[in-house]
Short mmCIF file of N, CA and C in Angstrom, two decimals:
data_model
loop_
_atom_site.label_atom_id
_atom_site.label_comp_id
_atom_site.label_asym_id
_atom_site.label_seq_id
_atom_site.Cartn_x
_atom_site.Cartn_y
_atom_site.Cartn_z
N UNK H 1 -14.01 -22.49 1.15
CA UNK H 1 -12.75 -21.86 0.78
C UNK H 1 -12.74 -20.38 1.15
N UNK H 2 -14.00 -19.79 0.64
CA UNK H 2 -14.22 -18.38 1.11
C UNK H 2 -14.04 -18.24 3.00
N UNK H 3 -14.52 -19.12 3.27
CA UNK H 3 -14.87 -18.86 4.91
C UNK H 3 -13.18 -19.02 5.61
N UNK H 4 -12.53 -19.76 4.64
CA UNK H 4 -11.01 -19.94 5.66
C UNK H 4 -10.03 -18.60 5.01
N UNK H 5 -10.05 -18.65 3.66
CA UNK H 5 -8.68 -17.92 3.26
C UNK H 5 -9.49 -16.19 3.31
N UNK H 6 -10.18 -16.35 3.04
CA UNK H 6 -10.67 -14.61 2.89
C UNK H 6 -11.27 -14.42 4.27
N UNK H 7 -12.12 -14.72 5.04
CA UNK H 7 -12.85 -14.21 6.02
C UNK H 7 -11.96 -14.74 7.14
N UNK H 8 -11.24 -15.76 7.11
CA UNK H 8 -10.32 -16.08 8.33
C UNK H 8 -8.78 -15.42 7.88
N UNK H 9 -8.58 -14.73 7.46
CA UNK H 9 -7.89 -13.63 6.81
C UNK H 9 -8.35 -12.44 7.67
N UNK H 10 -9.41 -12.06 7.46
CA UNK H 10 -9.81 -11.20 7.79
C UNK H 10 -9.54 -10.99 9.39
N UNK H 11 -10.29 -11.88 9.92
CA UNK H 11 -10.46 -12.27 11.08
C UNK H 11 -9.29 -12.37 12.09
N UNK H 12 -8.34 -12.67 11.21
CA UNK H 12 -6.98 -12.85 12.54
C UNK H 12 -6.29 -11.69 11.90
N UNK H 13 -6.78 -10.36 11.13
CA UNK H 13 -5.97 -9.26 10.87
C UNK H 13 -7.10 -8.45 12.05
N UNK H 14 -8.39 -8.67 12.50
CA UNK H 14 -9.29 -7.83 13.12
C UNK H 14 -8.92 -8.45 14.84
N UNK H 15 -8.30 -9.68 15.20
CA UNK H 15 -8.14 -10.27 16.54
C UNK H 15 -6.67 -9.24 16.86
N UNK H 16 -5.72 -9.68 15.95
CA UNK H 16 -4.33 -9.52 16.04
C UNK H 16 -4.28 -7.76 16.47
N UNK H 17 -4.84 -7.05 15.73
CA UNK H 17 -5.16 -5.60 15.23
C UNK H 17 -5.63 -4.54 16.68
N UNK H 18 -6.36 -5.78 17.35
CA UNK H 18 -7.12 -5.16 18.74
C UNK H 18 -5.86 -5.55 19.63
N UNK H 19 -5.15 -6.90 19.66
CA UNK H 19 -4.06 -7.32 20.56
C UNK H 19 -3.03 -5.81 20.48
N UNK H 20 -2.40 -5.68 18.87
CA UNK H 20 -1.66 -4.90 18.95
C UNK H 20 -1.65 -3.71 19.54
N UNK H 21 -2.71 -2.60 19.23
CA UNK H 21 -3.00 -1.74 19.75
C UNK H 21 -2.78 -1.27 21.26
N UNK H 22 -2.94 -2.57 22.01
CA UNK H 22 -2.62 -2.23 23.63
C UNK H 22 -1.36 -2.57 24.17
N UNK H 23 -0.57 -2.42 23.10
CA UNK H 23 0.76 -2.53 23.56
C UNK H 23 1.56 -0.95 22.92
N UNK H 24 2.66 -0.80 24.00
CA UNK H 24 3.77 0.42 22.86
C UNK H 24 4.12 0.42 22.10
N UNK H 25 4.33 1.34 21.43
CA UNK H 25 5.00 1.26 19.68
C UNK H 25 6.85 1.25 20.49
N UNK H 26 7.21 0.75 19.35
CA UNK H 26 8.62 0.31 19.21
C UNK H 26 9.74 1.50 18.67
N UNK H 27 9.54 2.10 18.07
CA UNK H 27 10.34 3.39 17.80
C UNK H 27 9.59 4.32 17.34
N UNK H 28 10.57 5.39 17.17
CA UNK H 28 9.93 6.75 17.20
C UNK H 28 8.71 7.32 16.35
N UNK H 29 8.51 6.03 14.97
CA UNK H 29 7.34 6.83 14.18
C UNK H 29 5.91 5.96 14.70
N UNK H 30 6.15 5.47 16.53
CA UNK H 30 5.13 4.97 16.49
C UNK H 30 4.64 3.51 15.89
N UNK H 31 5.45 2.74 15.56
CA UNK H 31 5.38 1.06 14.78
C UNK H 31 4.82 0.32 16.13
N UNK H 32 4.17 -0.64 15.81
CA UNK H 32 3.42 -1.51 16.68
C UNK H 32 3.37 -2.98 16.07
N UNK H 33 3.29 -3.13 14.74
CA UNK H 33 3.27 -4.24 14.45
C UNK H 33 3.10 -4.05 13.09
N UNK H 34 3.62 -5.31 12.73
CA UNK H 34 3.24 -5.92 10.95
C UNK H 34 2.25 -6.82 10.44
N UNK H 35 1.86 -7.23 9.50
CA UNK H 35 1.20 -7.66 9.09
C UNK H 35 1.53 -8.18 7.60
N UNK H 36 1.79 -9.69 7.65
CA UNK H 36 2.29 -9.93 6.32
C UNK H 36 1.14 -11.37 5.63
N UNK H 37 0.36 -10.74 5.03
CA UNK H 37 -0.69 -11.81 4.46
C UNK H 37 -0.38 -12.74 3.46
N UNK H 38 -0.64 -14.07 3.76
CA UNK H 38 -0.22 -14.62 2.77
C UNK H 38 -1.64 -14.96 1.27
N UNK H 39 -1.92 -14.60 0.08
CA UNK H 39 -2.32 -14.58 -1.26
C UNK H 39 -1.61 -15.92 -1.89
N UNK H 40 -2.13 -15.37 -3.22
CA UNK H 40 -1.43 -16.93 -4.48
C UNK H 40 -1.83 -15.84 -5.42
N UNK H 41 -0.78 -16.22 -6.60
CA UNK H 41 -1.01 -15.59 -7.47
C UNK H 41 -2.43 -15.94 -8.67
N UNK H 42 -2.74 -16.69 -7.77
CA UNK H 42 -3.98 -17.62 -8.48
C UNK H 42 -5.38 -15.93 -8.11
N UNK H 43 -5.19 -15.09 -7.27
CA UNK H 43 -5.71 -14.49 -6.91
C UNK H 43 -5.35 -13.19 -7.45
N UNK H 44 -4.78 -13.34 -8.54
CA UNK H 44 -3.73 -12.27 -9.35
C UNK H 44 -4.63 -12.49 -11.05
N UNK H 45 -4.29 -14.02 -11.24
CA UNK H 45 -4.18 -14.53 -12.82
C UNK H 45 -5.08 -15.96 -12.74
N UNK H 46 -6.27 -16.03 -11.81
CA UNK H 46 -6.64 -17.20 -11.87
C UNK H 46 -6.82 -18.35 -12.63
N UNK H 47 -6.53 -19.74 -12.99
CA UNK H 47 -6.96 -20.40 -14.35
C UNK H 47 -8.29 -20.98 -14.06
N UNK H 48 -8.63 -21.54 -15.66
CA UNK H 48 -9.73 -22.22 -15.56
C UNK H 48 -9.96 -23.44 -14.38
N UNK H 49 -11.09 -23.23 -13.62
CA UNK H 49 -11.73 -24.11 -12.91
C UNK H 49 -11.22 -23.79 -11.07
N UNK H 50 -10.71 -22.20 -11.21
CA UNK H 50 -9.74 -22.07 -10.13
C UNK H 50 -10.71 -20.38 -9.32
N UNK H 51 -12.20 -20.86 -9.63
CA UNK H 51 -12.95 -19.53 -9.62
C UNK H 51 -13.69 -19.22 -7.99
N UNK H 52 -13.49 -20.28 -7.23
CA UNK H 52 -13.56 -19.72 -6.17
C UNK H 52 -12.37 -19.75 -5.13
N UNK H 53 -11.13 -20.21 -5.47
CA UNK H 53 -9.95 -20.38 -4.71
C UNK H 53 -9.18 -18.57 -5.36
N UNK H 54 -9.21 -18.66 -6.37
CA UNK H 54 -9.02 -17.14 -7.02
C UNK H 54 -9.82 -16.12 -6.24
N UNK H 55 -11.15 -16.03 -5.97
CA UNK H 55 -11.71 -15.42 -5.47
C UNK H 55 -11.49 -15.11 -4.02
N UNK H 56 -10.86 -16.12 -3.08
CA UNK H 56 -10.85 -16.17 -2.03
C UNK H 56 -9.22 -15.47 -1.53
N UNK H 57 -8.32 -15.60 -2.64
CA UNK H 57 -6.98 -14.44 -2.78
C UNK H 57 -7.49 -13.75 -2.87
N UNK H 58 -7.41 -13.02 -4.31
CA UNK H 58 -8.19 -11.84 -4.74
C UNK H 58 -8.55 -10.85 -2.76
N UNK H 59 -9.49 -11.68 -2.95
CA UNK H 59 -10.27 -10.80 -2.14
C UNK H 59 -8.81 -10.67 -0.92
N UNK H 60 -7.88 -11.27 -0.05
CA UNK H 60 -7.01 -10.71 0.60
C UNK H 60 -6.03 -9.59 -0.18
N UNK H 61 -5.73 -9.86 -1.81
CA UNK H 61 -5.32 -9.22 -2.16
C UNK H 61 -5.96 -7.34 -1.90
N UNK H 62 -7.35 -7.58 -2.42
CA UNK H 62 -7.55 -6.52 -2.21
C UNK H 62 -7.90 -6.00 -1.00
N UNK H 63 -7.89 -6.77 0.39
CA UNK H 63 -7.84 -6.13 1.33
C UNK H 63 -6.43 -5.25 1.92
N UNK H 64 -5.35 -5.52 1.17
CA UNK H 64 -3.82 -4.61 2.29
C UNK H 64 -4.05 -3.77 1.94
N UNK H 65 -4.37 -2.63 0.57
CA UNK H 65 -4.20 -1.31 0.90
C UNK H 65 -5.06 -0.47 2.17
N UNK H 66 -6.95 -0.84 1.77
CA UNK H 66 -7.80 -0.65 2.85
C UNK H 66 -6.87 -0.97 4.68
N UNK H 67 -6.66 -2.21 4.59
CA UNK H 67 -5.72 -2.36 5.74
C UNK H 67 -4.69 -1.73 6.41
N UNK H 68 -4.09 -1.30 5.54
CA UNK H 68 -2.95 -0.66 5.80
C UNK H 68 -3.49 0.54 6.16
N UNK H 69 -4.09 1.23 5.34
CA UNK H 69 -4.71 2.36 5.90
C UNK H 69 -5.49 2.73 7.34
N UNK H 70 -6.72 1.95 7.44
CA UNK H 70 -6.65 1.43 8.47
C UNK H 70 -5.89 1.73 9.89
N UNK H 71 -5.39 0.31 9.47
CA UNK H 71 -4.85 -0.28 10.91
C UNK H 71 -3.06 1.44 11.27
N UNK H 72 -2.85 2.11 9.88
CA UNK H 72 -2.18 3.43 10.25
C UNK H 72 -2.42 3.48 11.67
N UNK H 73 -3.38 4.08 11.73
CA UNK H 73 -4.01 4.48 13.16
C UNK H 73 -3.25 4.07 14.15
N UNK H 74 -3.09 2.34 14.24
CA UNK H 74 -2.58 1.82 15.71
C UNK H 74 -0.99 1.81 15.05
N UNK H 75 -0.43 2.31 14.24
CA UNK H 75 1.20 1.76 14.01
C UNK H 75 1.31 0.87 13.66
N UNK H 76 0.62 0.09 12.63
CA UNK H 76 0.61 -1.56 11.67
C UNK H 76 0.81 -1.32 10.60
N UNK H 77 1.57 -2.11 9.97
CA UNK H 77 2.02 -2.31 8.45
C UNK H 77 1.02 -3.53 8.08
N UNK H 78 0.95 -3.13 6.67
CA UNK H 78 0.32 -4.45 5.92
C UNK H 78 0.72 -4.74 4.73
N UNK H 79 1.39 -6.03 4.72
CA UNK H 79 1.69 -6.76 3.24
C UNK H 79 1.53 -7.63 2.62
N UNK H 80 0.92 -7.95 1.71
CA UNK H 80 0.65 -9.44 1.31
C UNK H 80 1.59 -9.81 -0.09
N UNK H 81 2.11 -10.88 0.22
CA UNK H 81 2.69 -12.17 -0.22
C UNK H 81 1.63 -12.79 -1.09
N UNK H 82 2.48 -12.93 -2.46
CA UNK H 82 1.19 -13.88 -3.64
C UNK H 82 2.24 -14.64 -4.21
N UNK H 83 2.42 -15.97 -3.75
CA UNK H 83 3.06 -16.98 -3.90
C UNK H 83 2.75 -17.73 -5.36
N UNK H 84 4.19 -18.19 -5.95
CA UNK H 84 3.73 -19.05 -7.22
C UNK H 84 3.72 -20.27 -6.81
N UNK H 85 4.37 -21.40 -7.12
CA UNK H 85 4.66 -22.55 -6.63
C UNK H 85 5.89 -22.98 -6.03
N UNK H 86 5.16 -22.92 -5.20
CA UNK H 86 6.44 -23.29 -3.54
C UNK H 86 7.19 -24.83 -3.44
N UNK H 87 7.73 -25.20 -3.10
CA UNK H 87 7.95 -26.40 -3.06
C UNK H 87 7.85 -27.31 -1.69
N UNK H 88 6.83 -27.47 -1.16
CA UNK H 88 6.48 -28.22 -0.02
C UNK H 88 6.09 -29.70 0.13
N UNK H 89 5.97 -30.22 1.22
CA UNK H 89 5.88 -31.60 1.58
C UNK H 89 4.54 -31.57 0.65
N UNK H 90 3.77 -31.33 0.31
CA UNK H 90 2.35 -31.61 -0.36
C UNK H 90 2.60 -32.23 -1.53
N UNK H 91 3.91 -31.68 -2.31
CA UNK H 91 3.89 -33.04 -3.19
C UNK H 91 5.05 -34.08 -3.14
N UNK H 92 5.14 -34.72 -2.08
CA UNK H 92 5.44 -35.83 -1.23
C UNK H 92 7.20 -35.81 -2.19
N UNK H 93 7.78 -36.85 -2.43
CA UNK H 93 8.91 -37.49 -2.27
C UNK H 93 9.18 -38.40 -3.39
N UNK H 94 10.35 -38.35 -4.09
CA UNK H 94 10.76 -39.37 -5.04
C UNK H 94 10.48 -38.95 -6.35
N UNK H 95 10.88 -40.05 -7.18
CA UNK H 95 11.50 -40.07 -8.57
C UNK H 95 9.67 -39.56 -9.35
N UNK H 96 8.62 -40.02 -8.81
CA UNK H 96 6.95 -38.95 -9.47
C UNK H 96 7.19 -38.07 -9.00
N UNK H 97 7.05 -37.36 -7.38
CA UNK H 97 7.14 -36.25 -7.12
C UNK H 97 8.16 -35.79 -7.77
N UNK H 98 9.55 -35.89 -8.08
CA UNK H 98 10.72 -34.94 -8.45
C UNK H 98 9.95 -34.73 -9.93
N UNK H 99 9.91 -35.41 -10.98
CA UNK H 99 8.89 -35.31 -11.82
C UNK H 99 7.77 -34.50 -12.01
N UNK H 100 7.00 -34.80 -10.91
CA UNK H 100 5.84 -33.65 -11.29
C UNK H 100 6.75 -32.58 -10.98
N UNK H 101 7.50 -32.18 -10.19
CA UNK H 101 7.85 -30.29 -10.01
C UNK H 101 8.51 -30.22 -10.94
N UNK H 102 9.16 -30.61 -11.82
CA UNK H 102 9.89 -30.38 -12.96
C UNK H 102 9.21 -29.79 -14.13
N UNK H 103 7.92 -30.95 -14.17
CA UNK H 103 6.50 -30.68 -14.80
C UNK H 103 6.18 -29.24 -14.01
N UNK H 104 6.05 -28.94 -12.99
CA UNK H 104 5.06 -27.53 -12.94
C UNK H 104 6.31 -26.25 -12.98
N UNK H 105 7.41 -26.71 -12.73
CA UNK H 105 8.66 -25.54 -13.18
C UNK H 105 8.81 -25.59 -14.44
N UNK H 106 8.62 -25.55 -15.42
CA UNK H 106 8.34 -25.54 -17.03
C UNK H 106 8.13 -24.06 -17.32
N UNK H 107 7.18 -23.39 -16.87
CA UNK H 107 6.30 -22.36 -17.18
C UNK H 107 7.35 -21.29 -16.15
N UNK H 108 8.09 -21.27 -15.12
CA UNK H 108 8.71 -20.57 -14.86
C UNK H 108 9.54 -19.72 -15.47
N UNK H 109 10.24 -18.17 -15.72
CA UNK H 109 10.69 -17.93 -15.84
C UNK H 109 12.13 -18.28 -15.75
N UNK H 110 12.47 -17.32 -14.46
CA UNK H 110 14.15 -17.47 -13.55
C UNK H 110 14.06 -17.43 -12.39
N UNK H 111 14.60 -18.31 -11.33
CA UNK H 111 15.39 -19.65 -11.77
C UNK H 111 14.22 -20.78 -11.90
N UNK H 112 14.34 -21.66 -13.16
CA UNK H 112 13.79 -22.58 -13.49
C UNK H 112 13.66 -23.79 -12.30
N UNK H 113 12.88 -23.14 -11.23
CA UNK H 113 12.62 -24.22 -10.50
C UNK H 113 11.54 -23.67 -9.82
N UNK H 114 10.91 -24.61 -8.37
CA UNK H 114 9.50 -23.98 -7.40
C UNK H 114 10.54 -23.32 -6.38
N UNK H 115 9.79 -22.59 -5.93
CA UNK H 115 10.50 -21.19 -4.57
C UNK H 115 10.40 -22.63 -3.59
N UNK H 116 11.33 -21.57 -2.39
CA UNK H 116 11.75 -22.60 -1.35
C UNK H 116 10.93 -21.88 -0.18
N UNK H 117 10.31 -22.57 0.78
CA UNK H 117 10.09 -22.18 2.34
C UNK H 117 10.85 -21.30 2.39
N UNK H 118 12.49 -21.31 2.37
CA UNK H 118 13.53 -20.36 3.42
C UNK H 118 13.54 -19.22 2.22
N UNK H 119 13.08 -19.35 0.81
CA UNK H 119 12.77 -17.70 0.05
C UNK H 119 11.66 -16.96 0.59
N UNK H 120 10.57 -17.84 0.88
CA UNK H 120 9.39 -17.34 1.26
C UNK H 120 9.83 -16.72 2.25
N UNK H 121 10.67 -17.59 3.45
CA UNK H 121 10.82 -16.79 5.10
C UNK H 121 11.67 -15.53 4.88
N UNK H 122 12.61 -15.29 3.62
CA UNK H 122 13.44 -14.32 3.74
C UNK H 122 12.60 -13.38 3.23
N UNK H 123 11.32 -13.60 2.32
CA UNK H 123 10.93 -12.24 1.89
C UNK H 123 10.18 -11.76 2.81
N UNK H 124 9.56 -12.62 3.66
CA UNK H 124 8.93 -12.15 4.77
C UNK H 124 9.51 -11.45 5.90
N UNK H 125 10.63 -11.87 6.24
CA UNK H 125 11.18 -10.57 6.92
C UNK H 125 12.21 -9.92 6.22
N UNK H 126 12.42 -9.93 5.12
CA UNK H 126 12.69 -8.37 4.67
C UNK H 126 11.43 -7.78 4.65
N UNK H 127 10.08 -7.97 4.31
CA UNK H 127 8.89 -7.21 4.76
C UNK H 127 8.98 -6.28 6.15
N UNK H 128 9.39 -7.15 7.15
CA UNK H 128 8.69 -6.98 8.50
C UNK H 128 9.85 -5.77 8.82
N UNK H 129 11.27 -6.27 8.01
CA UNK H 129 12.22 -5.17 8.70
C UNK H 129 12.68 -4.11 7.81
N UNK H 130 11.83 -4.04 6.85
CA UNK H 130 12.22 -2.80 6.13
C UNK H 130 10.28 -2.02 6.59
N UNK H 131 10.87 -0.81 7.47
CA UNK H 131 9.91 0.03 8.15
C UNK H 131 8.87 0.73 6.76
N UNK H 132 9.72 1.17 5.50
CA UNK H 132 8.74 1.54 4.84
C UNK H 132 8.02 0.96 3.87
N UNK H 133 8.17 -0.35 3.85
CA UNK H 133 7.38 -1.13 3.19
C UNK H 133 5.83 -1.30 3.49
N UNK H 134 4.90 -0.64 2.77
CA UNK H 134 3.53 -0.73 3.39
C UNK H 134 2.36 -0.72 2.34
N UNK H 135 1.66 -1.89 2.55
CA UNK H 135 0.27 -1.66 1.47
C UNK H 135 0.67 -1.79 0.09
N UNK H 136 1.64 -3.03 0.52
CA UNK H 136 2.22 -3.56 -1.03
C UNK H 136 1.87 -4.74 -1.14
N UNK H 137 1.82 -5.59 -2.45
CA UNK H 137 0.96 -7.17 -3.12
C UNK H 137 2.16 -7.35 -3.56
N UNK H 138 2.86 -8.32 -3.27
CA UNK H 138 4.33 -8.85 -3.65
C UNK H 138 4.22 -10.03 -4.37
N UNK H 139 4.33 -9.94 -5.65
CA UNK H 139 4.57 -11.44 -6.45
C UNK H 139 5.74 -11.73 -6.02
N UNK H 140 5.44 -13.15 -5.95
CA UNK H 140 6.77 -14.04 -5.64
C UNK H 140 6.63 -15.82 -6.18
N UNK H 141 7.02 -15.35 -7.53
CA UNK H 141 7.10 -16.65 -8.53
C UNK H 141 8.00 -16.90 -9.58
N UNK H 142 8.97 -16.35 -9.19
CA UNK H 142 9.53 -16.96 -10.17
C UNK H 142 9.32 -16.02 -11.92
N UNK H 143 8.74 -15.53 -11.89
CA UNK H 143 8.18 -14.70 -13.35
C UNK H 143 7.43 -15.69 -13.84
N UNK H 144 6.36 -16.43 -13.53
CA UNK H 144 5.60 -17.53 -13.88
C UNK H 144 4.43 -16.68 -14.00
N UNK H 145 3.97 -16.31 -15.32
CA UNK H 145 3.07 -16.65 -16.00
C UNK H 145 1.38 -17.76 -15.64
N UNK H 146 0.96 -18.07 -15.05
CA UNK H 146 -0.68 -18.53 -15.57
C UNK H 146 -1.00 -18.72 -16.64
N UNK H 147 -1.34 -20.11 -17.31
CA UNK H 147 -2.04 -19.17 -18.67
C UNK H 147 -3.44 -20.15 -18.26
N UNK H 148 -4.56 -19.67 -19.39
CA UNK H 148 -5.47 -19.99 -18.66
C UNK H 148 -5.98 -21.30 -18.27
N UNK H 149 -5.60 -22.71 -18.97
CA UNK H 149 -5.82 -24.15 -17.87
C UNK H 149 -4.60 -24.70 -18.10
#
């Protein structure tokens, strides 16, 4: 888990980072590129039995400020995204699946349901196109709470 989400994290911010660099910046303060990481808030508020998947956020979490700083140098932004529960094909289709998300939207705040793909894609580029957004950890859940199992 460590080797994909944290170090392959790493890894395509250190590939991407060298790509960017040899290209022109895009307007006048010098911009070259973004960087929008995706976290879980599990890496925020981990629960019980969730101690190396927590660990393996976490640790992207705490890489954007270092990053951002950083990658300054070449004209890169860095932001990471800490997702609550999304609503994707993973929990498949029908009258159990509609069920279980009902079951894990409980604990949500507002709106009492799981985030959508096309919320996720909009916060992501409002990231990319608002220029001064930088070396920020963006919850995005709903006001959902963790508690601990």
């Amino acid at each position: 888990m460590l080797d994909i989400n944290l170090i392959g994290t790493f890894n395509l911010m250190r590939i991407a980072a060298a790509a960017i660099a040899r290209t022109d910046p895009v307007d006048a303060d010098g911009l070259r590129g973004v960087v929008v990481n995706t976290a879980s808030i599990a890496g925020i508020e981990g629960q019980t039995g969730q101690l190396a998947y927590a660990a393996s956020k976490g640790g992207i979490i705490g890489m954007t400020v270092p990053a951002a700083r950083d990658l300054a140098a070449i004209g890169v932004r860095v932001n990471t995204i800490c997702p609550g529960i999304i609503d994707t094909p993973i929990y498949g289709t029908g009258p159990a699946s509609e069920e279980f998300k009902a079951k894990l939207a409980v604990p949500v705040v507002f709106p009492k349901r799981l985030g959508t793909a096309a919320e996720f894609a909009a916060l992501v580029r409002s990231l990319i196109e608002n220029d001064y957004m930088n070396a920020e950890v963006v919850r995005f859940d709903g006001g959902i709470r963790f508690q601990p199992k």
